[in-house]
XYZ file of C-alpha atoms in Angstrom:
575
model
C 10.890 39.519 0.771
C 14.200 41.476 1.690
C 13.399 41.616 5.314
C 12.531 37.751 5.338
C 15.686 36.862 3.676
C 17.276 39.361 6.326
C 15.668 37.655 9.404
C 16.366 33.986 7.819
C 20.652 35.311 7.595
C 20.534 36.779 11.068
C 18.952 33.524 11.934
C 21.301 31.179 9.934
C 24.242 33.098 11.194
C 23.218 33.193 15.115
C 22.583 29.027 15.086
C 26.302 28.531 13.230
C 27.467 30.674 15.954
C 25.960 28.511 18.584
C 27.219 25.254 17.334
C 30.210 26.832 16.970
C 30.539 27.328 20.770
C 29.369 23.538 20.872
C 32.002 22.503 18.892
C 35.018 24.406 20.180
C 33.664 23.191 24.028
C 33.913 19.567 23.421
C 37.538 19.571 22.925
C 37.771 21.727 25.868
C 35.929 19.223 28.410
C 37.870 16.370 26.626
C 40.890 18.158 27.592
C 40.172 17.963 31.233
C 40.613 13.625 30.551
C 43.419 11.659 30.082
C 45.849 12.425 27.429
C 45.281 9.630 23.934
C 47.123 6.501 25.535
C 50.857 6.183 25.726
C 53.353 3.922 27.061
C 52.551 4.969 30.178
C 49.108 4.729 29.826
C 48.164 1.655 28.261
C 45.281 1.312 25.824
C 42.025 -0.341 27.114
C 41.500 -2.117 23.406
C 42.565 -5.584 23.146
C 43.750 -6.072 26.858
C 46.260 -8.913 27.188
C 45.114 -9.797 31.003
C 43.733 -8.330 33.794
C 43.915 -4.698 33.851
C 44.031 -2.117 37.218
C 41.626 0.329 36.658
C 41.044 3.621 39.132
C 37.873 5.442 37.765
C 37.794 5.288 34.182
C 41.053 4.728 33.380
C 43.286 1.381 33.040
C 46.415 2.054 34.666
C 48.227 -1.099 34.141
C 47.674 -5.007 33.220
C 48.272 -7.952 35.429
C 49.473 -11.237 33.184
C 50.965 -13.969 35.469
C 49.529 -15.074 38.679
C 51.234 -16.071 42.038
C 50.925 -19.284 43.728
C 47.302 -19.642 44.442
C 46.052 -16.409 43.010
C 45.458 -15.640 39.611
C 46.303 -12.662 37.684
C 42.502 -11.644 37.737
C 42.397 -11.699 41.857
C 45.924 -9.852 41.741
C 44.625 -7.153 39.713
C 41.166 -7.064 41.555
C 43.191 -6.576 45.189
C 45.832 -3.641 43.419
C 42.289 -1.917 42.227
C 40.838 -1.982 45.860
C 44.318 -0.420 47.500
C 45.028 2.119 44.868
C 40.899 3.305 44.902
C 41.424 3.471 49.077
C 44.418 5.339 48.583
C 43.164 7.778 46.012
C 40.046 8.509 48.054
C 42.006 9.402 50.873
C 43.389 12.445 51.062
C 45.535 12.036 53.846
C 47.832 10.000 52.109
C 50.232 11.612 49.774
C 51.455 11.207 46.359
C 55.233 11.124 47.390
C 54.364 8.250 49.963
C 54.341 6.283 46.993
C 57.823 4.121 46.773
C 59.687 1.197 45.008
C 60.942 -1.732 47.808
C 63.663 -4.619 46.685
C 63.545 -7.564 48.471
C 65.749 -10.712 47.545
C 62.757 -12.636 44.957
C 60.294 -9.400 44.740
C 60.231 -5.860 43.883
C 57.236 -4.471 46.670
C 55.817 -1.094 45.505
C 54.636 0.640 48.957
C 52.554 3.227 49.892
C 54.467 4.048 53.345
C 54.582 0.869 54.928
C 51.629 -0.552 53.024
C 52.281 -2.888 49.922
C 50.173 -1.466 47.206
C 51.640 -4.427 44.377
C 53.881 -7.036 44.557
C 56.146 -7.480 41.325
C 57.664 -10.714 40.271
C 59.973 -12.120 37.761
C 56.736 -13.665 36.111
C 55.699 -9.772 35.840
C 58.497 -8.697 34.709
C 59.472 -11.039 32.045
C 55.832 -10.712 30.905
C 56.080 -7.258 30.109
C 60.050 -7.709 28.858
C 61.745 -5.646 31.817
C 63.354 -6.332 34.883
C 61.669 -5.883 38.186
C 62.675 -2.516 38.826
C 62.634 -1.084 35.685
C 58.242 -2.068 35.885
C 58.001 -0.977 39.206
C 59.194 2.041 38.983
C 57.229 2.740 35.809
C 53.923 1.530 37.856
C 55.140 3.662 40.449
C 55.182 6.530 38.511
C 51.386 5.624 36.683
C 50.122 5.566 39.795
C 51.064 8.703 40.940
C 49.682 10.539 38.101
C 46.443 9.072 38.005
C 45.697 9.369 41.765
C 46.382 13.163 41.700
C 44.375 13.325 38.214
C 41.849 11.182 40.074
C 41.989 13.861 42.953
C 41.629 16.918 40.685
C 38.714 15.969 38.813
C 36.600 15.012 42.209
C 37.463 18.146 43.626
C 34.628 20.498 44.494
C 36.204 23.400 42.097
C 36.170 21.050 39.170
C 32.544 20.151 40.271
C 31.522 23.552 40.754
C 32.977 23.861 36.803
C 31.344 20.696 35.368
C 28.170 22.510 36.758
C 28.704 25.889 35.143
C 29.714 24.242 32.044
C 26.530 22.410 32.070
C 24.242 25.290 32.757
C 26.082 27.220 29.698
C 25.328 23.797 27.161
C 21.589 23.958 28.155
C 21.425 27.541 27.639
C 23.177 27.694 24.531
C 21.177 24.027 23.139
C 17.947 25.957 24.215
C 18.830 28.899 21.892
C 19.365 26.764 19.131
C 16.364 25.022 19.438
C 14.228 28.546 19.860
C 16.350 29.541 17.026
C 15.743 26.521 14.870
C 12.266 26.385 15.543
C 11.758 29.603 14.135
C 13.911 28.461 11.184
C 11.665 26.200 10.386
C 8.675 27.712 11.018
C 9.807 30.323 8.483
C 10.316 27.335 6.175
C 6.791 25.804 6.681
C 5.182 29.046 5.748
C 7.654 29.647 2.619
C 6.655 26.657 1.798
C 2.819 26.699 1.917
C 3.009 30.104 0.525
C 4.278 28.886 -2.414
C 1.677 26.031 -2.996
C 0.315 26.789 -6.369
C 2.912 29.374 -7.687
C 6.340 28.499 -7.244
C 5.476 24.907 -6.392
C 3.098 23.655 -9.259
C 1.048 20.380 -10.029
C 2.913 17.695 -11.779
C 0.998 16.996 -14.976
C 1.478 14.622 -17.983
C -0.794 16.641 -21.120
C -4.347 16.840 -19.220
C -3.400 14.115 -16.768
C -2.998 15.712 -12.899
C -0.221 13.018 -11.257
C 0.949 15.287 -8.679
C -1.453 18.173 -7.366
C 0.535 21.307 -5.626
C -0.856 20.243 -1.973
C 0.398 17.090 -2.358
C 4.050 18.112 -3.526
C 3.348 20.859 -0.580
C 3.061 18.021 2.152
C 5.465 15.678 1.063
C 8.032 18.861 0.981
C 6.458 19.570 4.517
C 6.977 16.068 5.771
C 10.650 16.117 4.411
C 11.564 19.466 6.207
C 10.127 17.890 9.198
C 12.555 14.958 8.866
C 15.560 17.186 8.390
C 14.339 19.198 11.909
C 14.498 15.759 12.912
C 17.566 14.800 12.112
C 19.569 18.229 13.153
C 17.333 18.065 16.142
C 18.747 14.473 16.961
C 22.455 15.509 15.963
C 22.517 18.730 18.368
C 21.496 16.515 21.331
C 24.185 13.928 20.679
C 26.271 16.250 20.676
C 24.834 17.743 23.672
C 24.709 14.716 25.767
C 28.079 13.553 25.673
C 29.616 17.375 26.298
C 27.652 17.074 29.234
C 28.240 13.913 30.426
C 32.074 14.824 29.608
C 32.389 17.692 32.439
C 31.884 14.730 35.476
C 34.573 12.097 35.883
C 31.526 9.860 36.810
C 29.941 10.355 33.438
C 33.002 11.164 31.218
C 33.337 7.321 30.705
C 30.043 6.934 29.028
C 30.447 10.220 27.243
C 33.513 8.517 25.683
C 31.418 5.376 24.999
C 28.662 7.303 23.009
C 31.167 9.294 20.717
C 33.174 6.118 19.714
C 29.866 4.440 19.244
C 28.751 7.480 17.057
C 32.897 7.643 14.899
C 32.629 4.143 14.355
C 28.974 3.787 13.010
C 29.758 6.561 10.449
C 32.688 4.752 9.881
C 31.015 1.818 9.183
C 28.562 3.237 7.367
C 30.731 5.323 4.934
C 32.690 2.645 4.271
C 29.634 0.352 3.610
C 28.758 2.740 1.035
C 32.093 3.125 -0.609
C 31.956 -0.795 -0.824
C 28.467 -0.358 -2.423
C 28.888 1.959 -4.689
C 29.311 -0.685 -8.008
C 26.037 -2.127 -7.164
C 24.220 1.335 -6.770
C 25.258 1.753 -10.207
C 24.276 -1.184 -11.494
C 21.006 -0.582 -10.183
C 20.748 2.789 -11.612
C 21.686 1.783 -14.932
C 19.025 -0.961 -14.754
C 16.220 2.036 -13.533
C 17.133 4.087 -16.200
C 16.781 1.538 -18.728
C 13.341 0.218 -17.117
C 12.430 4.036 -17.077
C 13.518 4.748 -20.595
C 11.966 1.289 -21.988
C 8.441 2.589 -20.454
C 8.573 5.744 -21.894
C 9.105 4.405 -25.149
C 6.362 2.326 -25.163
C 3.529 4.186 -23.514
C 2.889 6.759 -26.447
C 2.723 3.413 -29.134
C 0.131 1.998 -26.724
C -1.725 5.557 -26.261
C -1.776 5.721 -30.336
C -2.868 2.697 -30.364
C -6.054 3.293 -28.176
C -6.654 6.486 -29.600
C -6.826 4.955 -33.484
C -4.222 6.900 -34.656
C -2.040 3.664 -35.047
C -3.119 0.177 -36.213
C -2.915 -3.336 -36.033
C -4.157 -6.326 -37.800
C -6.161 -8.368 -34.995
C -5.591 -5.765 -32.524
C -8.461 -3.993 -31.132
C -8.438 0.059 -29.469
C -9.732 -1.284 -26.232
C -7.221 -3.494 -25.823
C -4.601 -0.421 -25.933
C -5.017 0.082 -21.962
C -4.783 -3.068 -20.360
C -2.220 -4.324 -22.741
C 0.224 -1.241 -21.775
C -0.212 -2.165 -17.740
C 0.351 -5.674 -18.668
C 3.501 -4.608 -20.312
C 4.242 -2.281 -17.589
C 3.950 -5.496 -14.866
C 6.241 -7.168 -16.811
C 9.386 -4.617 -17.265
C 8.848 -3.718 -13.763
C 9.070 -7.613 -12.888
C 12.210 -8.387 -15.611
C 13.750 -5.440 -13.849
C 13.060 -6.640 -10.127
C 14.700 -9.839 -10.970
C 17.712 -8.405 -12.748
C 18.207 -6.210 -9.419
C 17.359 -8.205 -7.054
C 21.189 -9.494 -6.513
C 22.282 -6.035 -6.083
C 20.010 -5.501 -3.211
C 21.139 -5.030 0.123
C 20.711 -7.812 1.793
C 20.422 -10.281 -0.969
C 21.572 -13.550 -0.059
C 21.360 -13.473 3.791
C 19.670 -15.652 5.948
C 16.803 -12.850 6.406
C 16.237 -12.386 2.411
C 15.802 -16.098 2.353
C 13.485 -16.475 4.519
C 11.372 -13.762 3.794
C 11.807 -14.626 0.253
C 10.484 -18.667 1.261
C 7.366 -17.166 3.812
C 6.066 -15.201 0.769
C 6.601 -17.862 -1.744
C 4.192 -19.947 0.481
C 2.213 -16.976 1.310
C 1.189 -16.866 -2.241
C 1.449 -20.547 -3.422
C -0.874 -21.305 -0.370
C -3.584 -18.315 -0.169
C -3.563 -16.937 -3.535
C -4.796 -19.691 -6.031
C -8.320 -18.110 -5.982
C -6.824 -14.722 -6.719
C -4.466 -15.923 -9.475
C -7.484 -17.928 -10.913
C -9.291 -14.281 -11.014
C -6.253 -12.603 -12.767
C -6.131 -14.834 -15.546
C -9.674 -15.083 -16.263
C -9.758 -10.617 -16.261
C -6.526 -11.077 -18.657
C -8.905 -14.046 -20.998
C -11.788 -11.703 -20.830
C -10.214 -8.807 -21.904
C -8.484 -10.480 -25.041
C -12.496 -11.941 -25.457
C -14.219 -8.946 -25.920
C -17.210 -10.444 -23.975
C -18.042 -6.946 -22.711
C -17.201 -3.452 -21.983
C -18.103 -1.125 -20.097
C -21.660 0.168 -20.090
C -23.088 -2.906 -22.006
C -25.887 -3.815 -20.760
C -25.632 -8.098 -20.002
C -26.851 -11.175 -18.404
C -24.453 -13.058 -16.589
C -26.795 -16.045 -15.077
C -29.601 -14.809 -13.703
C -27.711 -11.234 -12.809
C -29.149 -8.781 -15.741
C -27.619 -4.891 -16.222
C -24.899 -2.497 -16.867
C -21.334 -2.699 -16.761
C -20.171 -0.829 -14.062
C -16.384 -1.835 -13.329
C -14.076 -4.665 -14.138
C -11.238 -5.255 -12.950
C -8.471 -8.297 -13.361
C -10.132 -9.949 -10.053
C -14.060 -8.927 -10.473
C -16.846 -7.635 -12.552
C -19.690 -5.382 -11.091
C -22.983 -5.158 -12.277
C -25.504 -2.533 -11.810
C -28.855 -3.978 -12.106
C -31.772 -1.944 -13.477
C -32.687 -1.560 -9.957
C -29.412 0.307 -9.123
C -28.004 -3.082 -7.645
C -24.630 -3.778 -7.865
C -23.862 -7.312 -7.893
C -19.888 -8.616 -7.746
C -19.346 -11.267 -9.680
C -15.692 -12.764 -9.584
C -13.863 -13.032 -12.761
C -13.387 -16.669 -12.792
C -17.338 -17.312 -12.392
C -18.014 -15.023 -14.993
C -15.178 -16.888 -17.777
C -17.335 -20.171 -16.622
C -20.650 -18.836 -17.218
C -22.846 -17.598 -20.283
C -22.592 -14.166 -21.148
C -25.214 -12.639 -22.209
C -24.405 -8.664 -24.130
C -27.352 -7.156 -25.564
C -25.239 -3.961 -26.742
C -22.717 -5.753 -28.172
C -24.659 -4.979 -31.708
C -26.856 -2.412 -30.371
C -25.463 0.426 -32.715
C -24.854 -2.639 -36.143
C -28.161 -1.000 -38.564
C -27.667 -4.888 -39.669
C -27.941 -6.535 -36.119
C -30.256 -4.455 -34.034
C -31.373 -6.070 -30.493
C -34.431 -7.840 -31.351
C -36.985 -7.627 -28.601
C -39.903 -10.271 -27.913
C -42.808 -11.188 -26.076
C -45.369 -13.989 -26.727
C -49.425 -13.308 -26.501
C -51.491 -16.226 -26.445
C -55.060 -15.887 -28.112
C -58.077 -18.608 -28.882
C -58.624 -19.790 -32.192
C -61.779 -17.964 -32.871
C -59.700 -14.566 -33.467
C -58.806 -14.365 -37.175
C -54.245 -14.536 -36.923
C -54.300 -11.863 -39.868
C -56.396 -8.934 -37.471
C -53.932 -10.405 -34.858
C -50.490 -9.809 -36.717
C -52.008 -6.491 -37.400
C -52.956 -5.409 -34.026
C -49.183 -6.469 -32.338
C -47.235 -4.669 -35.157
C -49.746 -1.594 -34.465
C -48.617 -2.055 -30.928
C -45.017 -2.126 -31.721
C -44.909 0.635 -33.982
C -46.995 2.578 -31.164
C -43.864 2.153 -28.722
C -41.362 4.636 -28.200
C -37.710 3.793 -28.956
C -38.919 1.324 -31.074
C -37.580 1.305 -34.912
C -39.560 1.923 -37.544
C -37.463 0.032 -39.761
C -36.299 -2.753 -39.820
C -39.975 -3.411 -39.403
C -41.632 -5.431 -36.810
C -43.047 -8.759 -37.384
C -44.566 -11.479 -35.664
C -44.109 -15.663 -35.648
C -46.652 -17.846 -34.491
C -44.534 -20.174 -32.442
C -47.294 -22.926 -31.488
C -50.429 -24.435 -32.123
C -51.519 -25.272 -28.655
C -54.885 -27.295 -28.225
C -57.397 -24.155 -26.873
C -54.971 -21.294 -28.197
C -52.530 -20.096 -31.070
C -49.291 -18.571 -29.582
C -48.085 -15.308 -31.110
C -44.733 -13.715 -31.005
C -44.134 -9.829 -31.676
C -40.607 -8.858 -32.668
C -38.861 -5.294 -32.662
C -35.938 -3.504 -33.572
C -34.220 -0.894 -31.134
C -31.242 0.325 -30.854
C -31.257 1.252 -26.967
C -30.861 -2.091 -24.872
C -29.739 -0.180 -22.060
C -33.440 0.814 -21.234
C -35.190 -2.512 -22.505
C -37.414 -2.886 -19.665
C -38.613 0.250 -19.840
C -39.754 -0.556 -23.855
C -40.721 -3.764 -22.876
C -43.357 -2.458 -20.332
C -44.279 0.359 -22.757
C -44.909 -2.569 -25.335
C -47.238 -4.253 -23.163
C -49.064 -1.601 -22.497
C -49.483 -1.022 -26.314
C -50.864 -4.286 -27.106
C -53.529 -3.905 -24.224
C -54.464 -0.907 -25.559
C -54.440 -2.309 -29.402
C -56.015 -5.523 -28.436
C -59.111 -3.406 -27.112
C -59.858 -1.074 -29.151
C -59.884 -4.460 -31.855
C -62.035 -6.213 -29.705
C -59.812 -8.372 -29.014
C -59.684 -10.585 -25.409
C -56.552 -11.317 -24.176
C -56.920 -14.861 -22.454
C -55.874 -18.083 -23.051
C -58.998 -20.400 -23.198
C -58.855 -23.623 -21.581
C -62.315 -25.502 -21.702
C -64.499 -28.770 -22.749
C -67.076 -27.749 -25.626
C -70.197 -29.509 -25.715
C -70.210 -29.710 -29.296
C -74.033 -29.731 -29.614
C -75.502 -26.392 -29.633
C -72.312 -24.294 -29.468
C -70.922 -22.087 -31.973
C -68.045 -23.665 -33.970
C -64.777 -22.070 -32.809
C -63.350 -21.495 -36.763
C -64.051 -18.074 -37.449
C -67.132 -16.356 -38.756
C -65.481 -15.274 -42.390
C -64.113 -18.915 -42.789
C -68.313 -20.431 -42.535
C -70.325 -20.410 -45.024
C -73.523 -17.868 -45.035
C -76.334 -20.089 -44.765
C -74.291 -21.794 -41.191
C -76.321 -22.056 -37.654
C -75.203 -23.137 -34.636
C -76.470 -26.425 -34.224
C -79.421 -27.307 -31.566
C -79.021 -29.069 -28.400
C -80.350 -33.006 -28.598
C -81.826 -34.714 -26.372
C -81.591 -38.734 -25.787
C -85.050 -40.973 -24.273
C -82.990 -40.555 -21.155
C -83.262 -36.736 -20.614
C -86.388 -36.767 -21.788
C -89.212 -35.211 -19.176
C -91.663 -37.585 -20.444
C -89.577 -40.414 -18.611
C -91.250 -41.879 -16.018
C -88.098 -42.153 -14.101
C -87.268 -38.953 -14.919
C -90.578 -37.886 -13.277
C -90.052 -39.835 -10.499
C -86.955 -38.341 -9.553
C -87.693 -35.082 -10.158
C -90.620 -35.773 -7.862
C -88.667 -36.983 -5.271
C -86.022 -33.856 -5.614
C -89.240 -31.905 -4.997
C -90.166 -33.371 -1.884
């Protein structure tokens, strides 16, 4: 660990070193420029006029026209004859010279006139005519031989050197750097799980140690970023600085860099009251929160009670609360915002206000009926429930649906406003009451000639026979109809395990087969047209008395075979 910590100094120290060099060279190539402006070299900023410019640099400013020509043509024609004269090296410096004439002051270059002066010049810039031409004179001269120096294939040769140097030294720093953060990264990950550890509440996991580990990764990576992006503007400017053709927008790119920090520091100054109003509302949201969430835990955990308030409702009451300080707290904020009140707040403000007026009745409509059937108690989870003609288990619900699994591992959505409209069924609901077990029930249909005391006896057998059902409370059966061919019975029985009722009710069936058979018992439903002559009555055989005989079959002169026409047509079937 002493060697790392060794390597990471060396490191640290090497990089300072480098910017160092960065730093002390910028005010070196700036050097080569123009000196801050004086009165002899007016500022560009807030230009009264039309300025003469040669390169990059404003040498003087034009304000009153002559005859035909404006001040902007004047200064546009002094440009052209000072660039030709700077370019060309022939013509010297000292050529440069003031002429009087009787209305104008003529500053010449030899026997050219490089700019007229007249009294609308001169009383423009509050001197007389030879006082500002010789002060132009002397401007000129300067920044032709500056304008000289800096093209010069020396100062070239330099601005080349100096540029190989930056790229060396900015490609050093970046090795360097990289390796920086590379060591970083590795710290970093190394310490997953020791030095960084999970962020728990009790048993609760909120924040595991890879997660912490990659958002500290992804922050490192955003300062490399950010020093990455601050070397190269820094880079690109010193560069651009070390050509006169480029040292213009070098000078551009720093003042655009001075004055957004400016503006941005002094943003923050002025926003500095409102970041602390909004901190002191955060901390009280934050504070309120944590005051409430362990009365709400106690509450669900039955450690604390109150009248008409149930456990379950512990949960969704404390995120309801939760939605609410969060909301009271957005709206108390919201004026401190950044932003608040402009033309873009508004109208995002209006687009979402539509947004949600327009697409999210439904939705809202599905919130308040998860809220109403929480406060219901219509379910829970794991009850097993018929919601229309959807049967099974609890699965999930949520404030916009309700999911079903069916016995057939289904799982049916059903959206929370449907399911407020709609019966609900809950067969667990008193499942586990020993005074309100589920009651299940199926109907057999027998004929009259089966005695309905051997009948209540065989479907109780049957019942008692079937797994998971209770002994006691006992079954029992209710004859729920006398039909015209058949009686109708009804078995009922006790469990206390609706979540598996079709498996009993299957078992039950079988039962009552098997019951019903060894009592000699057929299971149908008969449905016929008794001839009562001949035929055994259909009251049962304990009910007649002893001497009874099923009556013979009689015959009317009709069906008699003695008939003639009986003959006759039995005859004639024959043939």
């Amino acid at each position: 660990m002493n060697s790392s910590k060794k390597y990471f100094i060396n490191k640290f120290l090497t990089l300072a070193l480098m910017v160092f060099i960065l730093i002390i060279a910028i005010p070196f190539a700036y050097s080569q420029d123009t000196a801050p402006p004086t009165d002899k070299t007016p500022a560009v900023s807030k230009i009264d006029g039309a300025p003469v410019v040669l390169g990059d640099q404003t040498l003087f400013v034009i304000k009153a026209g002559v005859g035909s020509f404006s001040a902007l043509e004047r200064s546009q024609a002094v440009t052209n004859r000072i660039e030709i004269m700077a370019k060309d090296l022939t013509i010297p410096v000292s050529s440069l010279k003031v002429s009087e004439q009787p209305n104008t002051t003529n500053v010449l270059s030899g026997d050219k006139v490089i700019f007229t002066i007249t009294d609308g010049d001169a009383k423009a810039a509050g001197k007389t005519t030879q006082e500002l031409a010789n002060e132009y004179v002397q401007t000129i001269s300067t920044n032709i031989t500056k304008y000289r120096q800096d093209r010069s294939l020396k100062n070239i040769l330099f601005g080349v050197l100096y540029t190989v140097i930056s790229t060396v030294v900015l490609l050093i720093v970046f090795k360097i750097l990289n390796q920086i953060f590379q060591k970083i990264f590795n710290w970093v990950s190394n310490w997953q799980g020791t030095s960084i550890p999970a962020v728990r509440i009790q048993n609760f996991e909120l924040l595991p140690a890879s997660r912490i580990t990659y958002i500290l990764n992804n922050i490192i990576k955003s300062i490399r970023l950010v020093v990455v992006l601050g070397i190269l503007f820094i880079y690109v400017p010193l560069v651009l600085s070390f050509f006169p053709w480029t040292r213009k927008i070098s000078t551009n790119l720093l003042s655009y860099l001075f004055l957004s920090l400016e503006g941005a520091i002094e943003g923050l100054v002025a926003y500095l009251p409102k970041v602390i109003y909004l901190g002191i509302i955060i901390v009280c949201a934050y504070y309120i929160i944590k005051f409430i969430r362990p009365i709400f835990r106690e509450l669900g955990n039955g450690n604390l009670s109150l009248p008409g308030f149930y456990p379950e409702w512990a949960e969704p009451t404390f995120k309801l609360a939760l939605f609410l300080i969060v909301a009271l707290a957005l709206v108390v904020a919201m004026p401190f915002l950044p932003g608040f009140g402009s033309p873009a707040f508004q109208g995002i403000s209006v687009f979402l206000g539509v947004l949600l007026s327009l697409g999210s009745s439904a939705a809202v409509a599905n919130i308040v009926a998860g809220v109403i059937l929480i406060y219901t108690r219509a379910f829970r989870i794991g009850d097993r429930i018929k919601i229309n003609d959807a049967i099974g288990d609890i699965v999930e619900k949520t404030l916009f649906v309700t999911r079903i699994r069916t016995v057939k591992n289904v799982v049916i959505t059903i959206p929370n406003g449907t399911v407020l409209t709609s019966q609900i069924i809950n067969y667990s609901a008193l499942a586990q009451d020993p005074n309100y077990y589920l009651v299940l029930h199926t109907t057999v249909t027998l004929g009259y000639d089966v005695p309905w005391r051997k009948v209540h006896q065989v479907l109780i057998d049957a019942a008692v026979a079937t797994p998971r059902i209770l002994k006691e409370p006992a079954p029992f059966i209710l004859q729920t109809s006398l039909d015209d061919f058949y009686v109708s019975y009804e078995i009922n029985a006790y469990t206390n395990q609706p979540a598996i009722m079709a498996r009993i009710y299957s078992e039950l069936h079988q039962n009552i087969q098997d019951k019903c058979n060894e009592a000699d018992i057929e299971i149908l439903s008969p449905h016929y047209s008794a001839i009562r002559d001949g035929n055994q009555i259909t009251i049962p055989e304990n009910y007649l008395p002893k001497d009874y005989k099923a009556p013979g079959f009689r015959l009317s002169p009709l069906d008699s075979p003695l008939n003639p026409s009986n003959g006759k047509e039995s005859g004639s079937n024959q043939q």
